Amino acid sequence: MHRTWVEISLSQIAANYHALRHVAGPCVHLVPVVKADAYRHGAIPVAARLEREGARWFAVSNSAEGLQLRDGGIQAGILVMGDFAPFERETLAGADLTPVIHSLTRLREYDSFARARGAVLPYHLKLDTGMGRLGTRASVGEILDAITSASSLRLDGLMTHFASASDFDSPQTVEQAAAFERVRQALAAAGVRPPLLHLSSSAPVAFNQSHLFGTMVRPGLALYGYVSPPSGNAPPLAAHVKPALAWRACILEIKEVETGATIGYNARWRAPRPSRIAVVAAGYADGVPHSLSNRGHALAAGRLVPLIGAVSMDLITLDVTGCPNLWPGDPATLIGEDGDARYDAEDMAREAGIISYAVLCGIGHRVVRVYGG
Ligand SMILES: *Cc1c(COP(=O)(O)O)cnc(C)c1O
């Protein structure tokens, strides 16, 4: 009953959560990452379901995403990972969000803000151990000084983020973990022992790199059923997760064209034989990558069929020659399964020359979400 929609299985996300929990083990907290609207699976429905499954923390990117979860009734701790501008401090404190602080200047400012409110506010501190993006690169002495001077703040966690976690030939992960451990030990020696120590996103959990778990792990992508293809000498996958989202769109028209007919903008496809073409109600405004023009695929009538011509803003065209039992009103599957055929976000990403994260996060707001199963 929609032009284009995603079918989302909250039970599959719950099953993925338990699969990752199992790898993390009973002593490690697992904080589901639900930023970017839970990679477009819907932050509130996903967090509400995982809270019922036992999640005690969620991680988002910014204060607006955290506030949205609070307004949606989420009671668990909410970690805001993506830094904040001064105007976001009020939301952080007011909605009981725990910010990650990324520099000692920001730490001192947040401490003054907390003191002015007459409150003691929690935070996690992020170390830049080699990602070179967010996180402090200050010396241990400076860090210790800033932490102990911030008398209106409470350090609940220490974290870092790996740059090359899926590359099992790179020494970078080991180096980053060692840099983190050096700071942790120096702080501990001075009596500063934050309870939550976390470094790992999906990849180290999916491949059971338990020496990188600390006391908390932060998987995102794997909750939604994907693990990026590793490079190098990867161990076997330890968490068996499955995609929780199928993306479909309505076939609006089916037409028969003669040999030599051209299809779409700039006539990028020319029929090599009499062909049957399906015009489908989704385009790049819905998140179909434009780079799939003339090279992607979709599923129709239980078969993998080529995406032909340019991806338009609102439409794509499929070559369904050889699918006689396909009619206007039937669905095409852009991501998911149809009969025995399957084409997932990783397949789409590979053909589009992007990553599965970008495929999922790119699914547009016109695509109606339908929850089931
Ligand atoms: C997005 C993000 C994660 C989750 O990453 P996945 O690869 O999706 O598991 C974890 N930590 C931080 C800091 C992030 O920004």
Coordinates of C-alpha atoms and ligand atoms in Angstrom, one line a residue:
M1 CA 0.0 0.0 0.0
H2 CA 3.0 2.3 -0.4
R3 CA 5.1 3.4 -3.4
T4 CA 8.3 2.4 -1.6
W5 CA 8.8 1.0 1.9
V6 CA 11.1 -0.9 4.2
E7 CA 10.0 -3.9 6.2
I8 CA 11.9 -4.0 9.5
S9 CA 12.1 -7.0 11.8
L10 CA 12.6 -5.9 15.4
S11 CA 12.9 -9.6 16.4
Q12 CA 15.8 -10.0 14.1
I13 CA 17.5 -6.9 15.6
A14 CA 16.8 -8.5 19.0
A15 CA 18.3 -11.8 17.9
N16 CA 21.4 -9.9 16.5
Y17 CA 21.7 -8.1 19.9
H18 CA 21.7 -11.4 21.8
A19 CA 24.2 -12.9 19.3
L20 CA 26.6 -10.0 20.0
R21 CA 25.8 -10.1 23.8
H22 CA 26.8 -13.8 23.7
V23 CA 30.2 -13.0 22.2
A24 CA 30.8 -10.0 24.5
G25 CA 30.1 -12.3 27.5
P26 CA 28.4 -11.6 30.8
C27 CA 31.0 -9.2 32.2
V28 CA 31.1 -6.7 29.3
H29 CA 28.3 -4.1 28.8
L30 CA 26.9 -3.8 25.3
V31 CA 25.8 -0.4 24.2
P32 CA 23.7 -0.6 21.0
V33 CA 24.6 2.3 18.6
V34 CA 21.3 3.8 17.4
K35 CA 22.7 7.0 15.8
A36 CA 21.4 8.1 12.4
D37 CA 17.9 6.9 13.3
A38 CA 19.3 3.4 14.1
Y39 CA 21.0 3.3 10.6
R40 CA 17.5 4.1 9.3
H41 CA 15.8 1.2 11.1
G42 CA 14.0 3.7 13.4
A43 CA 15.8 4.8 16.6
I44 CA 12.8 4.8 19.0
P45 CA 11.3 1.4 18.0
V46 CA 14.7 -0.2 17.9
A47 CA 15.8 1.3 21.3
A48 CA 12.4 0.5 22.9
R49 CA 12.7 -3.1 21.8
L50 CA 16.4 -3.5 22.9
E51 CA 15.6 -1.9 26.3
R52 CA 13.0 -4.7 26.8
E53 CA 15.8 -7.1 25.8
G54 CA 18.0 -5.8 28.6
A55 CA 20.0 -2.9 27.1
R56 CA 21.0 -0.5 29.8
W57 CA 22.8 2.0 27.5
F58 CA 22.4 3.5 24.0
A59 CA 24.8 5.5 22.0
V60 CA 23.9 8.3 19.6
S61 CA 25.8 10.9 17.7
N62 CA 24.4 14.2 18.9
S63 CA 22.2 15.8 21.6
A64 CA 19.1 16.0 19.3
E65 CA 19.2 12.3 18.7
G66 CA 19.5 11.7 22.5
L67 CA 16.6 14.0 23.2
Q68 CA 14.5 12.2 20.6
L69 CA 15.1 8.9 22.5
R70 CA 14.2 10.5 25.9
D71 CA 11.0 12.0 24.3
G72 CA 10.3 8.5 23.0
G73 CA 10.3 7.1 26.5
I74 CA 13.8 5.6 26.7
Q75 CA 15.0 5.4 30.3
A76 CA 18.4 3.8 29.7
G77 CA 21.7 5.7 29.8
I78 CA 22.3 7.6 26.6
L79 CA 25.9 8.3 25.4
V80 CA 26.3 11.2 23.0
M81 CA 29.5 10.3 21.0
G82 CA 29.8 13.0 18.3
D83 CA 30.9 16.1 20.3
F84 CA 28.7 19.1 20.9
A85 CA 28.5 22.8 20.3
P86 CA 28.0 25.2 23.3
F87 CA 24.2 25.5 22.5
E88 CA 23.8 21.7 23.0
R89 CA 24.9 21.7 26.7
E90 CA 21.5 22.6 28.0
T91 CA 20.0 19.7 26.2
L92 CA 22.7 17.3 27.4
A93 CA 22.1 18.2 31.0
G94 CA 18.3 18.7 30.8
A95 CA 17.7 15.3 29.1
D96 CA 20.1 13.4 31.3
L97 CA 22.4 12.6 28.4
T98 CA 26.0 11.6 29.0
P99 CA 28.3 13.4 26.6
V100 CA 31.7 12.2 25.4
I101 CA 34.2 15.0 25.8
H102 CA 36.9 15.2 23.2
S103 CA 39.3 17.9 24.4
L104 CA 40.5 19.3 27.7
T105 CA 39.2 22.8 26.8
R106 CA 35.7 21.3 26.3
L107 CA 36.1 19.5 29.6
R108 CA 36.9 22.8 31.5
E109 CA 34.0 24.5 29.8
Y110 CA 31.5 21.7 30.6
D111 CA 32.8 21.8 34.2
S112 CA 32.0 25.5 34.5
F113 CA 28.6 24.9 32.9
A114 CA 27.9 22.2 35.5
R115 CA 29.1 24.3 38.4
A116 CA 26.8 27.2 37.3
R117 CA 23.9 24.7 37.3
G118 CA 24.9 23.5 40.8
A119 CA 25.0 19.9 39.4
V120 CA 27.5 17.2 39.1
L121 CA 27.3 15.9 35.5
P122 CA 28.6 12.6 34.2
Y123 CA 30.8 12.3 31.1
H124 CA 33.1 10.0 29.2
L125 CA 36.5 11.1 27.9
K126 CA 37.7 10.1 24.5
L127 CA 41.3 9.6 23.7
D128 CA 42.5 10.0 20.1
T129 CA 44.9 7.0 19.9
G130 CA 45.3 7.2 16.2
M131 CA 42.0 7.8 14.5
G132 CA 43.0 11.5 14.2
R133 CA 39.4 12.8 14.3
L134 CA 37.7 13.3 17.7
G135 CA 39.4 12.7 21.1
T136 CA 42.1 14.4 23.1
R137 CA 45.8 13.9 22.2
A138 CA 47.0 15.7 25.3
S139 CA 49.6 14.1 27.6
V140 CA 48.7 11.9 30.5
G141 CA 49.7 14.6 32.9
E142 CA 47.5 17.2 31.3
I143 CA 44.6 14.8 31.1
L144 CA 45.0 13.8 34.8
D145 CA 45.1 17.5 35.8
A146 CA 42.0 18.4 33.8
I147 CA 40.0 15.4 35.2
T148 CA 40.9 16.1 38.8
S149 CA 40.3 19.8 38.5
A150 CA 36.8 19.3 37.0
S151 CA 35.1 19.1 40.4
S152 CA 31.5 19.4 39.0
L153 CA 31.9 16.6 36.6
R154 CA 32.1 12.8 37.1
L155 CA 34.2 10.6 34.8
D156 CA 32.2 7.5 34.1
G157 CA 34.0 6.2 31.1
L158 CA 37.2 6.3 29.0
M159 CA 37.0 5.4 25.3
T160 CA 38.7 5.4 22.0
H161 CA 37.8 4.4 18.5
F162 CA 39.7 2.2 16.1
A163 CA 40.5 3.4 12.5
S164 CA 41.3 0.0 11.0
A165 CA 39.3 -2.6 13.0
S166 CA 38.4 -4.6 9.9
D167 CA 41.9 -4.8 8.6
F168 CA 43.5 -7.8 10.2
D169 CA 46.9 -7.1 8.6
S170 CA 47.2 -3.6 9.9
P171 CA 49.2 -3.0 13.1
Q172 CA 47.1 0.1 13.9
T173 CA 44.5 -1.6 16.1
V174 CA 47.1 -3.1 18.4
E175 CA 49.0 0.2 18.5
Q176 CA 45.8 2.1 19.4
A177 CA 44.8 -0.4 22.1
A178 CA 48.3 -0.1 23.6
A179 CA 48.1 3.7 23.6
F180 CA 44.7 3.5 25.4
E181 CA 46.1 1.0 27.9
R182 CA 49.0 3.3 28.8
V183 CA 46.7 6.2 29.6
R184 CA 44.3 4.0 31.5
Q185 CA 47.1 2.6 33.7
A186 CA 48.6 6.0 34.4
L187 CA 45.2 7.3 35.4
A188 CA 44.6 4.2 37.6
A189 CA 48.0 4.7 39.3
A190 CA 46.8 8.2 40.2
G191 CA 43.5 6.8 41.6
V192 CA 41.3 7.7 38.6
R193 CA 39.4 4.5 37.6
P194 CA 36.4 5.2 35.3
P195 CA 34.2 2.0 35.4
L196 CA 33.4 2.0 31.7
L197 CA 36.3 1.3 29.3
H198 CA 35.4 1.0 25.7
L199 CA 37.2 0.8 22.3
S200 CA 35.3 -1.6 20.1
S201 CA 32.5 -1.1 17.5
S202 CA 31.0 -4.0 15.5
A203 CA 34.1 -5.5 13.9
P204 CA 36.1 -6.6 17.0
V205 CA 32.9 -8.0 18.5
A206 CA 31.8 -9.9 15.4
F207 CA 35.3 -11.4 15.1
N208 CA 35.6 -12.0 18.9
Q209 CA 38.7 -9.9 19.5
S210 CA 38.0 -10.1 23.3
H211 CA 41.3 -8.5 24.2
L212 CA 39.8 -5.3 22.8
F213 CA 36.5 -5.3 24.7
G214 CA 37.4 -3.4 27.8
T215 CA 34.3 -3.3 30.0
M216 CA 31.9 -2.1 27.3
V217 CA 31.5 -2.5 23.5
R218 CA 29.6 -0.3 21.0
P219 CA 28.3 -2.2 18.0
G220 CA 26.1 -0.5 15.4
L221 CA 26.2 -2.1 12.0
A222 CA 26.2 -5.7 13.3
L223 CA 23.0 -5.1 15.2
Y224 CA 21.4 -4.5 11.9
G225 CA 22.8 -7.7 10.5
Y226 CA 25.9 -6.6 8.6
V227 CA 29.6 -7.1 9.1
S228 CA 31.9 -5.2 6.8
P229 CA 34.0 -7.6 4.7
P230 CA 37.3 -7.9 6.5
S231 CA 40.7 -7.6 4.9
G232 CA 43.8 -9.5 5.7
N233 CA 44.0 -12.6 7.9
A234 CA 40.6 -12.4 9.6
P235 CA 39.6 -15.1 12.2
P236 CA 36.2 -16.8 11.6
L237 CA 33.1 -14.8 12.3
A238 CA 31.9 -15.4 15.9
A239 CA 28.6 -13.6 15.8
H240 CA 26.0 -14.8 13.2
V241 CA 23.8 -11.8 12.5
K242 CA 21.3 -11.4 9.8
P243 CA 19.8 -8.3 8.0
A244 CA 16.7 -7.0 9.6
L245 CA 15.5 -4.7 6.8
A246 CA 14.0 -5.4 3.3
W247 CA 13.4 -2.5 0.9
R248 CA 10.7 -2.8 -1.7
A249 CA 9.1 -0.5 -4.2
C250 CA 6.0 -0.7 -6.3
I251 CA 6.2 -1.5 -10.1
L252 CA 4.3 1.3 -11.7
E253 CA 4.4 0.4 -15.3
I254 CA 5.6 -2.5 -17.4
K255 CA 6.3 -1.9 -21.1
E256 CA 7.5 -3.8 -24.1
V257 CA 10.1 -2.0 -26.2
E258 CA 11.7 -2.9 -29.6
T259 CA 15.3 -3.5 -30.3
G260 CA 17.3 -0.2 -30.2
A261 CA 14.9 1.6 -27.9
T262 CA 16.7 3.8 -25.4
I263 CA 15.8 4.1 -21.7
G264 CA 16.1 7.1 -19.4
Y265 CA 18.2 10.2 -19.1
N266 CA 21.0 10.5 -21.7
A267 CA 19.8 7.3 -23.3
R268 CA 22.3 5.4 -21.3
W269 CA 20.7 2.0 -22.1
R270 CA 19.7 0.8 -25.5
A271 CA 17.7 -2.4 -25.9
P272 CA 19.8 -5.1 -27.5
R273 CA 16.6 -7.1 -28.3
P274 CA 12.9 -6.7 -27.8
S275 CA 12.7 -6.1 -24.0
R276 CA 10.3 -5.9 -21.2
I277 CA 10.9 -2.9 -18.9
A278 CA 9.6 -2.3 -15.3
V279 CA 9.4 1.2 -14.1
V280 CA 9.8 1.2 -10.3
A281 CA 8.7 3.9 -7.8
A282 CA 12.0 4.6 -6.1
G283 CA 15.0 6.8 -7.1
Y284 CA 17.9 8.6 -5.7
A285 CA 15.6 10.9 -3.7
D286 CA 14.7 7.7 -1.8
G287 CA 18.3 6.7 -1.4
V288 CA 19.0 4.5 -4.5
P289 CA 22.6 5.4 -5.2
H290 CA 23.0 7.2 -8.5
S291 CA 26.1 5.2 -9.2
L292 CA 23.9 2.1 -9.7
S293 CA 22.9 3.6 -13.1
N294 CA 23.2 0.9 -15.7
R295 CA 25.1 -1.5 -13.3
G296 CA 23.0 -2.3 -10.3
H297 CA 20.5 -5.1 -9.7
A298 CA 17.2 -5.7 -8.0
L299 CA 14.9 -8.6 -7.4
A300 CA 11.6 -9.1 -9.3
A301 CA 9.4 -12.2 -9.6
G302 CA 12.0 -14.2 -7.5
R303 CA 14.9 -13.3 -9.8
L304 CA 17.9 -11.0 -9.9
V305 CA 17.3 -8.5 -12.7
P306 CA 19.5 -5.7 -14.0
L307 CA 18.9 -2.1 -13.2
I308 CA 19.1 -0.4 -16.6
G309 CA 19.5 3.3 -17.6
A310 CA 20.1 6.2 -15.2
V311 CA 18.8 6.2 -11.7
S312 CA 16.3 9.1 -11.7
M313 CA 15.2 11.2 -8.7
D314 CA 12.0 9.2 -8.3
L315 CA 12.2 6.2 -10.5
I316 CA 14.4 3.4 -11.6
T317 CA 14.0 1.0 -14.6
L318 CA 14.6 -2.7 -14.5
D319 CA 15.1 -5.1 -17.4
V320 CA 12.5 -7.8 -16.7
T321 CA 12.7 -9.5 -20.0
G322 CA 12.0 -13.2 -19.2
C323 CA 9.7 -12.4 -16.3
P324 CA 6.3 -12.7 -18.0
N325 CA 4.4 -13.0 -14.7
L326 CA 5.1 -9.5 -13.5
W327 CA 2.5 -6.8 -13.4
P328 CA 2.1 -3.2 -12.4
G329 CA 1.4 -3.1 -8.7
D330 CA 3.8 -6.0 -8.0
P331 CA 6.7 -5.2 -5.7
A332 CA 10.3 -5.1 -6.7
T333 CA 12.9 -5.7 -4.0
L334 CA 15.8 -3.3 -3.8
I335 CA 17.3 -4.9 -0.7
G336 CA 16.2 -8.2 0.7
E337 CA 15.0 -11.6 -0.4
D338 CA 12.4 -12.6 -3.0
G339 CA 11.9 -16.4 -3.3
D340 CA 15.3 -17.9 -3.5
A341 CA 16.9 -14.8 -4.8
R342 CA 18.7 -12.4 -2.5
Y343 CA 20.4 -9.0 -2.8
D344 CA 21.5 -7.3 0.4
A345 CA 22.8 -3.8 1.3
E346 CA 26.4 -5.2 1.0
D347 CA 25.6 -6.3 -2.6
M348 CA 24.2 -2.9 -3.4
A349 CA 27.1 -1.1 -1.8
R350 CA 29.6 -3.2 -3.8
E351 CA 27.9 -2.4 -7.1
A352 CA 27.5 1.2 -6.2
G353 CA 31.2 1.6 -5.1
I354 CA 30.2 2.6 -1.5
I355 CA 29.9 0.9 1.9
S356 CA 26.8 -0.8 3.4
Y357 CA 26.6 1.9 6.1
A358 CA 26.0 4.5 3.4
V359 CA 23.4 2.3 1.7
L360 CA 21.4 1.9 5.0
C361 CA 21.8 5.5 6.2
G362 CA 21.0 6.8 2.7
I363 CA 17.4 5.3 2.7
G364 CA 15.3 8.4 2.4
H365 CA 12.4 9.8 4.4
R366 CA 9.9 9.0 1.7
V367 CA 10.5 5.3 2.3
V368 CA 7.7 4.3 4.7
R369 CA 8.8 2.0 7.5
V370 CA 6.7 -1.0 8.2
Y371 CA 7.5 -3.1 11.4
G372 CA 6.7 -6.8 11.6
G373 CA 8.0 -10.1 12.8
Ligands
LIG1 C1 29.3 4.7 14.7 C2 30.1 4.4 15.9 C3 30.2 3.1 16.4 C4 29.5 1.9 15.8 O1 30.2 1.5 14.6 P1 29.8 0.2 13.8 O2 30.9 0.0 12.9 O3 28.5 0.5 13.1 O4 29.6 -0.9 14.8 C5 31.0 2.9 17.5 N1 31.7 3.9 18.1 C6 31.7 5.1 17.6 C7 32.5 6.2 18.2 C8 30.9 5.4 16.4 O5 31.0 6.7 15.9

